[in-house]
PDB file of C-alpha atoms in Angstrom:
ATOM      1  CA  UNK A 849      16.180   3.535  24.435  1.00  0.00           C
ATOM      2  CA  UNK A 850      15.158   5.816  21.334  1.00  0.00           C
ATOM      3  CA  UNK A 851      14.936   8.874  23.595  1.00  0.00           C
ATOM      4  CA  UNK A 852      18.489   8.162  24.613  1.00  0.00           C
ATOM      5  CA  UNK A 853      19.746   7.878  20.717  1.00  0.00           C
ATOM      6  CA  UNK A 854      17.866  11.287  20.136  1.00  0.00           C
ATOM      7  CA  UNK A 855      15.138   9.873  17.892  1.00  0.00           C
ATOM      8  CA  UNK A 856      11.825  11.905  18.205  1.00  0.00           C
ATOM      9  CA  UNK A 857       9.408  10.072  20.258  1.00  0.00           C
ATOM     10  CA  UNK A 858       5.893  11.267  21.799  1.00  0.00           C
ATOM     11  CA  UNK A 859       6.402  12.929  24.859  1.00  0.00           C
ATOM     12  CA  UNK A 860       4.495  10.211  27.180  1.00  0.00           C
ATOM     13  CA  UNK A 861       4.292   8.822  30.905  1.00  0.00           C
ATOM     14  CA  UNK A 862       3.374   4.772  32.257  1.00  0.00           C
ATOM     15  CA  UNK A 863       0.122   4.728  34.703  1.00  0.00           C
ATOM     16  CA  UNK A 864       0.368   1.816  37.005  1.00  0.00           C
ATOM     17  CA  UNK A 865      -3.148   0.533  37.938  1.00  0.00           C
ATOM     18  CA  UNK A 866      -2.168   0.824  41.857  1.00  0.00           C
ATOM     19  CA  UNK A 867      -1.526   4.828  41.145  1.00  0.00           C
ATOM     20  CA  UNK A 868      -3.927   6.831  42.891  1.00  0.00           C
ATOM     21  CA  UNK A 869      -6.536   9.440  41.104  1.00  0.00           C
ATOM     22  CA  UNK A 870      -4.036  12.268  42.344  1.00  0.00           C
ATOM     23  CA  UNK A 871      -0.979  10.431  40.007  1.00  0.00           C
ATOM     24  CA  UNK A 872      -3.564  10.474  37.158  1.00  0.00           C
ATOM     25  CA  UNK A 873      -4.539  13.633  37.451  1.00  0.00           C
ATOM     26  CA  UNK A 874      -0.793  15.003  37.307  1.00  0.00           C
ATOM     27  CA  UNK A 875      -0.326  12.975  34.425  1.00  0.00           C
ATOM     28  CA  UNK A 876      -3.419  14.561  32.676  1.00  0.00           C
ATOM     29  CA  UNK A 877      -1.759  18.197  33.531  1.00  0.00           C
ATOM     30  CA  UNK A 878       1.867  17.680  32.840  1.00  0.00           C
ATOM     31  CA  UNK A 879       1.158  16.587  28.924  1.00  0.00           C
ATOM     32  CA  UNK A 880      -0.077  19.187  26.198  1.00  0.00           C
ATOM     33  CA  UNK A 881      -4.024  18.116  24.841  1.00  0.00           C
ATOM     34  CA  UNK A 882      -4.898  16.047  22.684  1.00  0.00           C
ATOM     35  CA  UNK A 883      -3.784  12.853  24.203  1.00  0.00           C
ATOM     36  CA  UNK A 884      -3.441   9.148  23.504  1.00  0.00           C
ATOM     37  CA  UNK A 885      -4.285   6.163  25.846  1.00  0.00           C
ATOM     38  CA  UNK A 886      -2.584   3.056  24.727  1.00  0.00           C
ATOM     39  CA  UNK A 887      -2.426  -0.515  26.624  1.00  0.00           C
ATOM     40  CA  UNK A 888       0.751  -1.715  26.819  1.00  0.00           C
ATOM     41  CA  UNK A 889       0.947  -4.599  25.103  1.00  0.00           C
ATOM     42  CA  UNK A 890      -1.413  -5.677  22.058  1.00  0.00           C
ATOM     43  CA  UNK A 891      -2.223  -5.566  18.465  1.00  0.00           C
ATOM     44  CA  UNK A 892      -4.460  -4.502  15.689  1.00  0.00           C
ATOM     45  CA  UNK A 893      -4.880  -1.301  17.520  1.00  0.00           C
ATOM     46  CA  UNK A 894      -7.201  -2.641  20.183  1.00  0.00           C
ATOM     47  CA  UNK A 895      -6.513  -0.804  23.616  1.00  0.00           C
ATOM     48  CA  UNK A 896      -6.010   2.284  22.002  1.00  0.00           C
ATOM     49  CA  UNK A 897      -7.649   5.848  22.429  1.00  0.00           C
ATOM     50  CA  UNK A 898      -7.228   8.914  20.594  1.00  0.00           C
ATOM     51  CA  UNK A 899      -8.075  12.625  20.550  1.00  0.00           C
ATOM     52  CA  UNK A 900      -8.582  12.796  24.365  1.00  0.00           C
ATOM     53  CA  UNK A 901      -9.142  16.568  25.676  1.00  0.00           C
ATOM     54  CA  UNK A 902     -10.994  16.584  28.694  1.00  0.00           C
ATOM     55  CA  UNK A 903      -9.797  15.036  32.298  1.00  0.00           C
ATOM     56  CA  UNK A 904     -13.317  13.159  32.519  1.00  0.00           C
ATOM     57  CA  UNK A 905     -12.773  11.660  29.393  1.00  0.00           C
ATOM     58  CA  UNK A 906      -9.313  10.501  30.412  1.00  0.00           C
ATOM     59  CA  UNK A 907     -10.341   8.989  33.654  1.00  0.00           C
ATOM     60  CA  UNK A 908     -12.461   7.059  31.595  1.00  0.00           C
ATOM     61  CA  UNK A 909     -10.377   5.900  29.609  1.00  0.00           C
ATOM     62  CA  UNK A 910      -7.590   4.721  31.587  1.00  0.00           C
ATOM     63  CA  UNK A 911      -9.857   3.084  33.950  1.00  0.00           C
ATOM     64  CA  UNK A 912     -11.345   1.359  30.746  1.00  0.00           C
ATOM     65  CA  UNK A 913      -7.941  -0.390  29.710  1.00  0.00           C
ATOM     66  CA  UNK A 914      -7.226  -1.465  33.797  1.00  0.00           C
ATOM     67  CA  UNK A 915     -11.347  -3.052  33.698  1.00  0.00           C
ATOM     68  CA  UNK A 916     -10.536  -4.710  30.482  1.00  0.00           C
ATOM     69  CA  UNK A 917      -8.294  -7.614  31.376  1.00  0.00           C
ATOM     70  CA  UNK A 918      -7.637  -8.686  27.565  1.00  0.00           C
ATOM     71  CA  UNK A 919      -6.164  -5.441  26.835  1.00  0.00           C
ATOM     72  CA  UNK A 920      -3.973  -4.927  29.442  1.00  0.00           C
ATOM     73  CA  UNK A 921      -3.073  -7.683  31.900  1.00  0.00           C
ATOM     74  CA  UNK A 922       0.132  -6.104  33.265  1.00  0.00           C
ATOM     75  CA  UNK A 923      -1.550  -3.227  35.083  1.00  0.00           C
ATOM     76  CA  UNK A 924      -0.215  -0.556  33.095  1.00  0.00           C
ATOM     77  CA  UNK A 925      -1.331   2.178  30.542  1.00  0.00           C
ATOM     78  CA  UNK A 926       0.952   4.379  28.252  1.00  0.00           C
ATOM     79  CA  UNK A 927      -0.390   8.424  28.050  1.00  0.00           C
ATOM     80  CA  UNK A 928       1.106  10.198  25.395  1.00  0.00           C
ATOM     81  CA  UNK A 929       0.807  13.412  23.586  1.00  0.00           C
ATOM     82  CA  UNK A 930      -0.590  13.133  20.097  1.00  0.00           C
ATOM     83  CA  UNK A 931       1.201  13.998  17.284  1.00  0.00           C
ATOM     84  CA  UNK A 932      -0.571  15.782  14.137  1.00  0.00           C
ATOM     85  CA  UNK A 933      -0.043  14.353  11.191  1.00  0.00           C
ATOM     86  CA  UNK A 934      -0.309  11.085   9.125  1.00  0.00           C
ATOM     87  CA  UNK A 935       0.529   7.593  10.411  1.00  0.00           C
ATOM     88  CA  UNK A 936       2.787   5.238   8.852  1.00  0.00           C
ATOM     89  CA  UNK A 937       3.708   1.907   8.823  1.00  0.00           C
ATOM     90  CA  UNK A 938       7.798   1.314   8.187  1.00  0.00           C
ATOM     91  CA  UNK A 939       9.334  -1.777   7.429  1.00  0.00           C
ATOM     92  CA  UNK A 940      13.038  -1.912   7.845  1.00  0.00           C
ATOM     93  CA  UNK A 941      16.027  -3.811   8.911  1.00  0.00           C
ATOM     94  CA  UNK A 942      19.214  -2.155  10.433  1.00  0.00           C
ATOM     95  CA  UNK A 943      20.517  -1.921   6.977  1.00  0.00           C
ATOM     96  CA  UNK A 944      17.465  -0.481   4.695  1.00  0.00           C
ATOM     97  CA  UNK A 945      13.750   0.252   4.324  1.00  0.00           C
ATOM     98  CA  UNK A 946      12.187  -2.194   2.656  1.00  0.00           C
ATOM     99  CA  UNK A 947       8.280  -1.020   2.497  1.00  0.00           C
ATOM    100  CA  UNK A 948       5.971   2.149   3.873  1.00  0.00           C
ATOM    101  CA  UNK A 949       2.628   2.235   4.169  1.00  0.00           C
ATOM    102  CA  UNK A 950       0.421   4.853   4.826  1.00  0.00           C
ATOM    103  CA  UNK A 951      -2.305   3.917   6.318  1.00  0.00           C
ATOM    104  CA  UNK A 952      -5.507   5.547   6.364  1.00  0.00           C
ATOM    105  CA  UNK A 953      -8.686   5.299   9.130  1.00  0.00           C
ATOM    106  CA  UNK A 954     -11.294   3.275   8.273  1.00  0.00           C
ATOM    107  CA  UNK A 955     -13.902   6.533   5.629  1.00  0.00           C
ATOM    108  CA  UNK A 956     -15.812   6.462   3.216  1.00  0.00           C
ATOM    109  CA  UNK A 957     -16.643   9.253   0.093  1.00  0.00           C
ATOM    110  CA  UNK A 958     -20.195  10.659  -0.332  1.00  0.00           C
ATOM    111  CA  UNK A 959     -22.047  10.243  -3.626  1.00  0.00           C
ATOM    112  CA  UNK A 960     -24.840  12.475  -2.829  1.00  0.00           C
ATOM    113  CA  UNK A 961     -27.439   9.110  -2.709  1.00  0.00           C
ATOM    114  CA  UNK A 962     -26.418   6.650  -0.317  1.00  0.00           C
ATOM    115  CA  UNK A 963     -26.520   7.200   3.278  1.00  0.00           C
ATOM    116  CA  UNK A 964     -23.215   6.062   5.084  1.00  0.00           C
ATOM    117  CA  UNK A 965     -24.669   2.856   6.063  1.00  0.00           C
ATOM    118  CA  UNK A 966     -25.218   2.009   2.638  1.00  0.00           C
ATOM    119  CA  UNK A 967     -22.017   3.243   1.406  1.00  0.00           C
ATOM    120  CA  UNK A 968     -20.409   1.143   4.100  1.00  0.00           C
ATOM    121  CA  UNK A 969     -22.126  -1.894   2.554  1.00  0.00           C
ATOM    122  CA  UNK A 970     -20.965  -0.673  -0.786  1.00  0.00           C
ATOM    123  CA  UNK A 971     -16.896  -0.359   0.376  1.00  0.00           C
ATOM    124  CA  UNK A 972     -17.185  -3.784   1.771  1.00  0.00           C
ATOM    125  CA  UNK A 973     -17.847  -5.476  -1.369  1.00  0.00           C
ATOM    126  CA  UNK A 974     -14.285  -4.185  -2.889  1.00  0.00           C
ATOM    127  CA  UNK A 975     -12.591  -7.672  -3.751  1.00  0.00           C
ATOM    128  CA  UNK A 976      -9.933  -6.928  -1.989  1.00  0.00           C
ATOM    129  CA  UNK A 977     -11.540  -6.762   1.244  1.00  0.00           C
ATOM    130  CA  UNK A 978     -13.029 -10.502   0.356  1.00  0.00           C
ATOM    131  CA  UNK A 979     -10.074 -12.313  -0.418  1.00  0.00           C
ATOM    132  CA  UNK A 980      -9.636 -12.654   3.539  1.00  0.00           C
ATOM    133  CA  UNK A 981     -10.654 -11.142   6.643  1.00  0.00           C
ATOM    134  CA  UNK A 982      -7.740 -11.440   8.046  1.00  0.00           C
ATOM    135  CA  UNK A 983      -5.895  -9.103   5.140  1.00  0.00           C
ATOM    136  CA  UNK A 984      -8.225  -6.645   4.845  1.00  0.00           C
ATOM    137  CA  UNK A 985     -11.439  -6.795   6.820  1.00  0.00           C
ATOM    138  CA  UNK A 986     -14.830  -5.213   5.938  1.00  0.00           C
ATOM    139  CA  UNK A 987     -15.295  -2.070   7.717  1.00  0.00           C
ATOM    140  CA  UNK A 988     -17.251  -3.140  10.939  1.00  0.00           C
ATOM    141  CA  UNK A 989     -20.737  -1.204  12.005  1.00  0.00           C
ATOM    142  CA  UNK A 990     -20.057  -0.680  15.831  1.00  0.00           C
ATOM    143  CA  UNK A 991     -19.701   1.936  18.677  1.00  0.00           C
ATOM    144  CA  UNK A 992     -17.305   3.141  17.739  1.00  0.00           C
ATOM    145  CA  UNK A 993     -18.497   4.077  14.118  1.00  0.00           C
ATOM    146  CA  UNK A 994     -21.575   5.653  15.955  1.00  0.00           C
ATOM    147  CA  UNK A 995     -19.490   8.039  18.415  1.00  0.00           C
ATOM    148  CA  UNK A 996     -17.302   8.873  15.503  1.00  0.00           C
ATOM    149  CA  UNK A 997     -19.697  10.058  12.817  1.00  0.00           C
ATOM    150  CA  UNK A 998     -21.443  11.555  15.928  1.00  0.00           C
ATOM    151  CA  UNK A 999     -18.641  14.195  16.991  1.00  0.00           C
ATOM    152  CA  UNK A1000     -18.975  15.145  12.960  1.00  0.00           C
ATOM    153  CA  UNK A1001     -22.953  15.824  13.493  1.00  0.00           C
ATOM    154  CA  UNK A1002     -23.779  12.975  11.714  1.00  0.00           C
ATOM    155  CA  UNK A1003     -24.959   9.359  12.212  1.00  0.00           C
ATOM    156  CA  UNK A1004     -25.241   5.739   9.520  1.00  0.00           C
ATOM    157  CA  UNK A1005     -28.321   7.549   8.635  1.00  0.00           C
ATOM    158  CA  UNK A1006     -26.849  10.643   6.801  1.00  0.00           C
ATOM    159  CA  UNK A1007     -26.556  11.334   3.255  1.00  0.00           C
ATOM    160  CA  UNK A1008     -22.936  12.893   2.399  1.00  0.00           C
ATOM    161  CA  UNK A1009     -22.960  14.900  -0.320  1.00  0.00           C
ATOM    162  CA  UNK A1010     -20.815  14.133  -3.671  1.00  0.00           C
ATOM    163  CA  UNK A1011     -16.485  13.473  -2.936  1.00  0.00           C
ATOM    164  CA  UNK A1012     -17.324  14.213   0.975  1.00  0.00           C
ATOM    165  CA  UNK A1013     -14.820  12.101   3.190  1.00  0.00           C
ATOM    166  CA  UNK A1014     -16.611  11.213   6.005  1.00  0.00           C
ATOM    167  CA  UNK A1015     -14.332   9.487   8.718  1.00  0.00           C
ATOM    168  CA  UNK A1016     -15.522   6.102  10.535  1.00  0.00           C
ATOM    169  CA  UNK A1017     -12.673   6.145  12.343  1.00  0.00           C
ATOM    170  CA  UNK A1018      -9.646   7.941  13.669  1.00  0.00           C
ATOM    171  CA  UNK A1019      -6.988   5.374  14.473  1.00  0.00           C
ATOM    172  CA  UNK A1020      -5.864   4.203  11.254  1.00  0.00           C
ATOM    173  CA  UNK A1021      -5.778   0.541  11.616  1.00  0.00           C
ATOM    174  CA  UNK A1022      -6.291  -1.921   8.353  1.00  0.00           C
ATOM    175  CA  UNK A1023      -7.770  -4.242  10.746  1.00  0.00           C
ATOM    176  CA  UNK A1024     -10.418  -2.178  11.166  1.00  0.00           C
ATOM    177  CA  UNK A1025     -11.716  -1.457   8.088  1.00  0.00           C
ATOM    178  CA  UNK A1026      -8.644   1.529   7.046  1.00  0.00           C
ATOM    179  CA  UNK A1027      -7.080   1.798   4.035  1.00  0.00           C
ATOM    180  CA  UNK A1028      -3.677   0.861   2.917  1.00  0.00           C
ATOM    181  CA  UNK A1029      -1.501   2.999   0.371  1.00  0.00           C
ATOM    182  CA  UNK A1030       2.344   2.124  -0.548  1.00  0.00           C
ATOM    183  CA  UNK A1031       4.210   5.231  -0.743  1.00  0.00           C
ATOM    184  CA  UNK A1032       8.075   3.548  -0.536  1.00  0.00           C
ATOM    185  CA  UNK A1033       9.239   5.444  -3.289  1.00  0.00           C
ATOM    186  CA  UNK A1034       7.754   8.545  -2.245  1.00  0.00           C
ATOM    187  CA  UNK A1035       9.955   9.315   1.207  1.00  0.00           C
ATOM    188  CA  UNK A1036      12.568  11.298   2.382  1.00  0.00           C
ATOM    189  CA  UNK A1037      15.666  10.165   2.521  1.00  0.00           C
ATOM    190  CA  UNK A1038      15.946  11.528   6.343  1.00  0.00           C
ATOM    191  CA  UNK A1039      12.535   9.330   7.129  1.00  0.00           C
ATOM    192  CA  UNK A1040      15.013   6.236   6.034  1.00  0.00           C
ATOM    193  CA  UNK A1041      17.869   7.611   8.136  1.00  0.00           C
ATOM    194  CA  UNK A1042      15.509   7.588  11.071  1.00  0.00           C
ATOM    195  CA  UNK A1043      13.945   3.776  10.244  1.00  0.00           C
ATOM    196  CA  UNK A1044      17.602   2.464  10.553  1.00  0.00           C
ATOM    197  CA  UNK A1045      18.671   4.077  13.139  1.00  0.00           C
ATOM    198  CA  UNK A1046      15.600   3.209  15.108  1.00  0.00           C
ATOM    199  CA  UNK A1047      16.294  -0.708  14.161  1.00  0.00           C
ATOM    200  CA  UNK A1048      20.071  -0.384  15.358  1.00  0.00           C
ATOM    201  CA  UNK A1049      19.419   1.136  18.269  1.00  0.00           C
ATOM    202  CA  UNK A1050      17.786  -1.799  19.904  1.00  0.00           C
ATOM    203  CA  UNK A1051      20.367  -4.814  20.257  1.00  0.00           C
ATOM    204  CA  UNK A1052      19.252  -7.995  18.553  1.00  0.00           C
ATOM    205  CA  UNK A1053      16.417  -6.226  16.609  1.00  0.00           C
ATOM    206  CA  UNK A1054      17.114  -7.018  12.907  1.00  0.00           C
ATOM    207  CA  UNK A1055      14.006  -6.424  11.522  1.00  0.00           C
ATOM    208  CA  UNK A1056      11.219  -4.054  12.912  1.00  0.00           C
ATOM    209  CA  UNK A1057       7.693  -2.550  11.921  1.00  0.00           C
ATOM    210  CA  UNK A1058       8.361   1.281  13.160  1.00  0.00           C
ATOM    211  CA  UNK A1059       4.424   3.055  13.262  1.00  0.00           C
ATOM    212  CA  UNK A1060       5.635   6.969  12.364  1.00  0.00           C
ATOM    213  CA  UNK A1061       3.511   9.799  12.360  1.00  0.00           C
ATOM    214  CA  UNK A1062       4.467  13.100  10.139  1.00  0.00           C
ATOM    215  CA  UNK A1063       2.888  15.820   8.727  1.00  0.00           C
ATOM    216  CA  UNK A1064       5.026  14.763   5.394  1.00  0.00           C
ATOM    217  CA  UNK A1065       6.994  11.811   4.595  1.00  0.00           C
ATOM    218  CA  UNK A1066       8.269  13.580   1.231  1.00  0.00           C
ATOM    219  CA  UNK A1067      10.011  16.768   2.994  1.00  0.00           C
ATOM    220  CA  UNK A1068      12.982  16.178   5.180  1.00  0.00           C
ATOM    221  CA  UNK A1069      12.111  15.788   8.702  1.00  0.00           C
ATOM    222  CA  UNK A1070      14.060  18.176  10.232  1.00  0.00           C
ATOM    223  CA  UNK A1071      11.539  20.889   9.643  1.00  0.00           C
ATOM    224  CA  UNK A1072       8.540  18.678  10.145  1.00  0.00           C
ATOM    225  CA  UNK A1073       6.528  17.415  13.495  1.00  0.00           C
ATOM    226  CA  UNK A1074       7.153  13.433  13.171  1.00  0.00           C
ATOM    227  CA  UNK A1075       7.544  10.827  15.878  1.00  0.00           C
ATOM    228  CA  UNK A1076       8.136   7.081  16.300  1.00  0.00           C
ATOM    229  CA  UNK A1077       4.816   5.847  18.226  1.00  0.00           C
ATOM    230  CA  UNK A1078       5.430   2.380  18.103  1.00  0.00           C
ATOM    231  CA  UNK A1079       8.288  -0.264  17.300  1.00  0.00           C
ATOM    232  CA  UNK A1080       7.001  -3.733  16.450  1.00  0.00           C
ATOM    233  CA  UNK A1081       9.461  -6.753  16.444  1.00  0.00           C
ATOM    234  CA  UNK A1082       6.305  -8.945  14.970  1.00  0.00           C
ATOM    235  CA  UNK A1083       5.398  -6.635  12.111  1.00  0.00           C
ATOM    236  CA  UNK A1084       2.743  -7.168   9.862  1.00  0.00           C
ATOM    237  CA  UNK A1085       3.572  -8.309   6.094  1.00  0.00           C
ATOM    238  CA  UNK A1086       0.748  -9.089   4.518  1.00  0.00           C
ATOM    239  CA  UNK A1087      -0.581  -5.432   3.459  1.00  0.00           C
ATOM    240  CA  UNK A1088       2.828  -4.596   2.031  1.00  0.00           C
ATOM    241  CA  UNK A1089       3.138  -8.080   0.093  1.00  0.00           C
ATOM    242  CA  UNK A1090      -0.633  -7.680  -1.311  1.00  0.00           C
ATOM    243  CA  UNK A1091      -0.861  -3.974  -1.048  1.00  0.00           C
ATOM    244  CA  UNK A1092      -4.545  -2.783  -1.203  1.00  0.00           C
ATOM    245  CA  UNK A1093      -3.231   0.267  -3.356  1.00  0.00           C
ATOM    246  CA  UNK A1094       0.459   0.383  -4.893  1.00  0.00           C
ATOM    247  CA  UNK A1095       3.467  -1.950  -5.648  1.00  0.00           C
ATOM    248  CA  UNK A1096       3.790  -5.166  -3.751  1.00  0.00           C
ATOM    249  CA  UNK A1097       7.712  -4.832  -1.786  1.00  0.00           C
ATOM    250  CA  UNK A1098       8.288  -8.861  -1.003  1.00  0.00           C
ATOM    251  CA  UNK A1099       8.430  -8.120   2.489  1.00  0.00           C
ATOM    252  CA  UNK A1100       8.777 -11.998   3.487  1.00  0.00           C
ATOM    253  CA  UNK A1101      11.383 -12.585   1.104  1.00  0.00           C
ATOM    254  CA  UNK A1102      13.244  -9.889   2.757  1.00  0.00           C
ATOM    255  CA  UNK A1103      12.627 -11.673   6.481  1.00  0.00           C
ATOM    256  CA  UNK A1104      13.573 -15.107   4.527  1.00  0.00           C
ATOM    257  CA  UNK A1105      17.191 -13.646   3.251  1.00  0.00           C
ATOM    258  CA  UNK A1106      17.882 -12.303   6.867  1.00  0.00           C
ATOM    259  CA  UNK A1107      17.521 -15.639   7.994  1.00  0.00           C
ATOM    260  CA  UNK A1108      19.205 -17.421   5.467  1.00  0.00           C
ATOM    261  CA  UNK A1109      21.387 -15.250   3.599  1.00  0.00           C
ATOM    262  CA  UNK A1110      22.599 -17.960   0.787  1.00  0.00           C
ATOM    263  CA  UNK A1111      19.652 -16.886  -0.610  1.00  0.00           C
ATOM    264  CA  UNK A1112      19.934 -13.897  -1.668  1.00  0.00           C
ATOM    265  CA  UNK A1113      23.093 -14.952  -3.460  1.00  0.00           C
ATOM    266  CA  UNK A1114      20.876 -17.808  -5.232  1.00  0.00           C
ATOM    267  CA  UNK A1115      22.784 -20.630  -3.457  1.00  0.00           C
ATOM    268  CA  UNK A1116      19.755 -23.145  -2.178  1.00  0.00           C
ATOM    269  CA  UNK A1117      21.739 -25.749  -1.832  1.00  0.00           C
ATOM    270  CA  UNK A1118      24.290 -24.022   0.561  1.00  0.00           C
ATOM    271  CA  UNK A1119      21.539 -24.883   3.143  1.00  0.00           C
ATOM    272  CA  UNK A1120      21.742 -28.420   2.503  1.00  0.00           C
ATOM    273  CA  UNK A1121      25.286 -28.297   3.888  1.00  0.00           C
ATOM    274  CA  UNK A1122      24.615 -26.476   7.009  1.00  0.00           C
ATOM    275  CA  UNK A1123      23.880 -28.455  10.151  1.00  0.00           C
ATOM    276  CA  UNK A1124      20.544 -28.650  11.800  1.00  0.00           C
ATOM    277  CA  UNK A1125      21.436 -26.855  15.200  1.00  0.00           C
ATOM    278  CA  UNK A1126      23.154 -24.136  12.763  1.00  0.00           C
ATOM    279  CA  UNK A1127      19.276 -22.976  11.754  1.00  0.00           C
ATOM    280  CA  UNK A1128      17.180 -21.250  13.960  1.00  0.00           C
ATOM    281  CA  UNK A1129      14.605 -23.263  16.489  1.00  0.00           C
ATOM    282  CA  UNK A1130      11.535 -24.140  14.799  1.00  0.00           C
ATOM    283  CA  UNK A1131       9.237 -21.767  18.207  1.00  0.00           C
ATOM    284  CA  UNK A1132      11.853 -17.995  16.426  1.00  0.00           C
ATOM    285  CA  UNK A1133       9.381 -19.164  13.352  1.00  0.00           C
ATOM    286  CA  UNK A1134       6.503 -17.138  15.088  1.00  0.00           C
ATOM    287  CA  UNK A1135       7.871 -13.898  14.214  1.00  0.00           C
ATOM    288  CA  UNK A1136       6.972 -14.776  10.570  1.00  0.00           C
ATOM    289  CA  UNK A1137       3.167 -15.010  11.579  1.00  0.00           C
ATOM    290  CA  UNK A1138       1.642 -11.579  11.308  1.00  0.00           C
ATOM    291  CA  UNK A1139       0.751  -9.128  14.510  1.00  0.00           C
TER     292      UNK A1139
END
């Protein structure tokens, strides 16, 4: 659908888990290194891996999301290309934008004292990250942390030295541990023109969480590498209406007025007058719960 209204998208291709090793292997040579394995169908960024180079690791990989039947029970994995840059997280209906986040993978900064397991300990006592795990989570100790300090020579042992960014992850994901920076008033206009049109090209999408990667939101995107990598009808509001860094951009009152518009024109009590099958069925509600 995007690809048809000539919005940039990852150049990508669907592996079905009856292919054969010969279907995976074209697949592997038709798309330019690094890739991205995705499930197709999820949230909080589980199913999802980055930075892949080699066909071994691939194979891995994809045969990792088919094992796992929580991450994808409909057979399938998307491949994509990766784009450089930074990710973002858009929220917009097919009139405005209404927040941006940029979120950041899960790091920490050296003092030249603590090792990274202590400074891990350190980042997780922020307040923020204690008001609820299920805003902003502590920054979990796992595989994953291991295999990622260990491709930068390092391991929860090392001592960074003073301002060194050392990453814990790549996939920037708040729910695992990333960072969260509002930057609304900081894009380009053409980034907004983009949002929209993403949000009206899909009929009966009126609101939409639009994950964008660029290598800068602030310059106009025709002479930058950016992509749409994801387009969520269950977006996320929490981080945008308690923003871990930046202005808070009332996100749910924005996905209250699209359902009832009086209001936005300050007219409560025009909802006493509709009629009960006028609202919406109590089971659209979900869309409110965050994803």
């Amino acid at each position: 659908v995007l690809e048809e209204k000539n919005l940039p998208i990852a150049k990508g291709f669907t592996i079905n888990s009856s292919d054969s090793l010969e279907v995976w292997e074209s697949v592997f040579n038709a798309l330019q290194k690094p890739l991205a394995i995705k499930q197709t169908s999820g949230s909080h960024g589980d199913g999802i891996f980055l930075n892949i180079e080699t066909l071994a690791d691939f194979k891995t990989k994809v045969a990792t999301i088919f094992s796992d039947f929580e991450l994808s029970d409909d057979g399938k994995a998307l491949v994509e290309e990766m784009i450089q840059g930074k990710e973002y997280r858009i929220i917009a209906t097919n009139e405005k934008v209404v927040a941006v986040m940029f979120r950041q993978p899960a790091s920490v900064i050296g003092d030249g004292t603590l090792t990274i397991q202590e400074l891990i300990t350190e980042k997780n006592k922020e307040p923020i990250r204690n008001l609820s795990q299920k805003l902003y989570p502590h920054i979990p100790i796992n595989e994953e942390v291991i295999q990622t300090l260990k491709k930068q020579h390092m391991e929860l042992s090392t001592v960074p030295t003073v301002n060194q960014v050392i990453q814990l992850r790549f996939h920037s994901n708040i729910m695992a541990g990333g960072d969260a920076y509002d930057v609304t008033d900081d894009i380009h206009p053409s980034v907004a023109e983009i949002a929209i049109k993403t949000v009206q090209s899909i009929p009966g999408l009126p609101f939409s969480g639009i994950d964008f990667m660029t290598t800068d939101i602030t310059k106009d995107q025709a002479f930058e590498q950016h992509a749409i990598i994801e387009v969520n009808a269950n977006p996320e509001f929490d981080m945008h209406d308690i923003p871990m860094h930046g202005k808070t951009r009332g996100v749910t009152k924005e996905f209250l007025f699209l359902l009832f518009p009086e209001l936005r024109e300050n007219k409560p009590k025009a909802l006493k007058n509709r009629q009960k099958t006028d609202l919406i069925p109590t089971n659209n509600f979900s869309a409110i719960t965050a994803v």
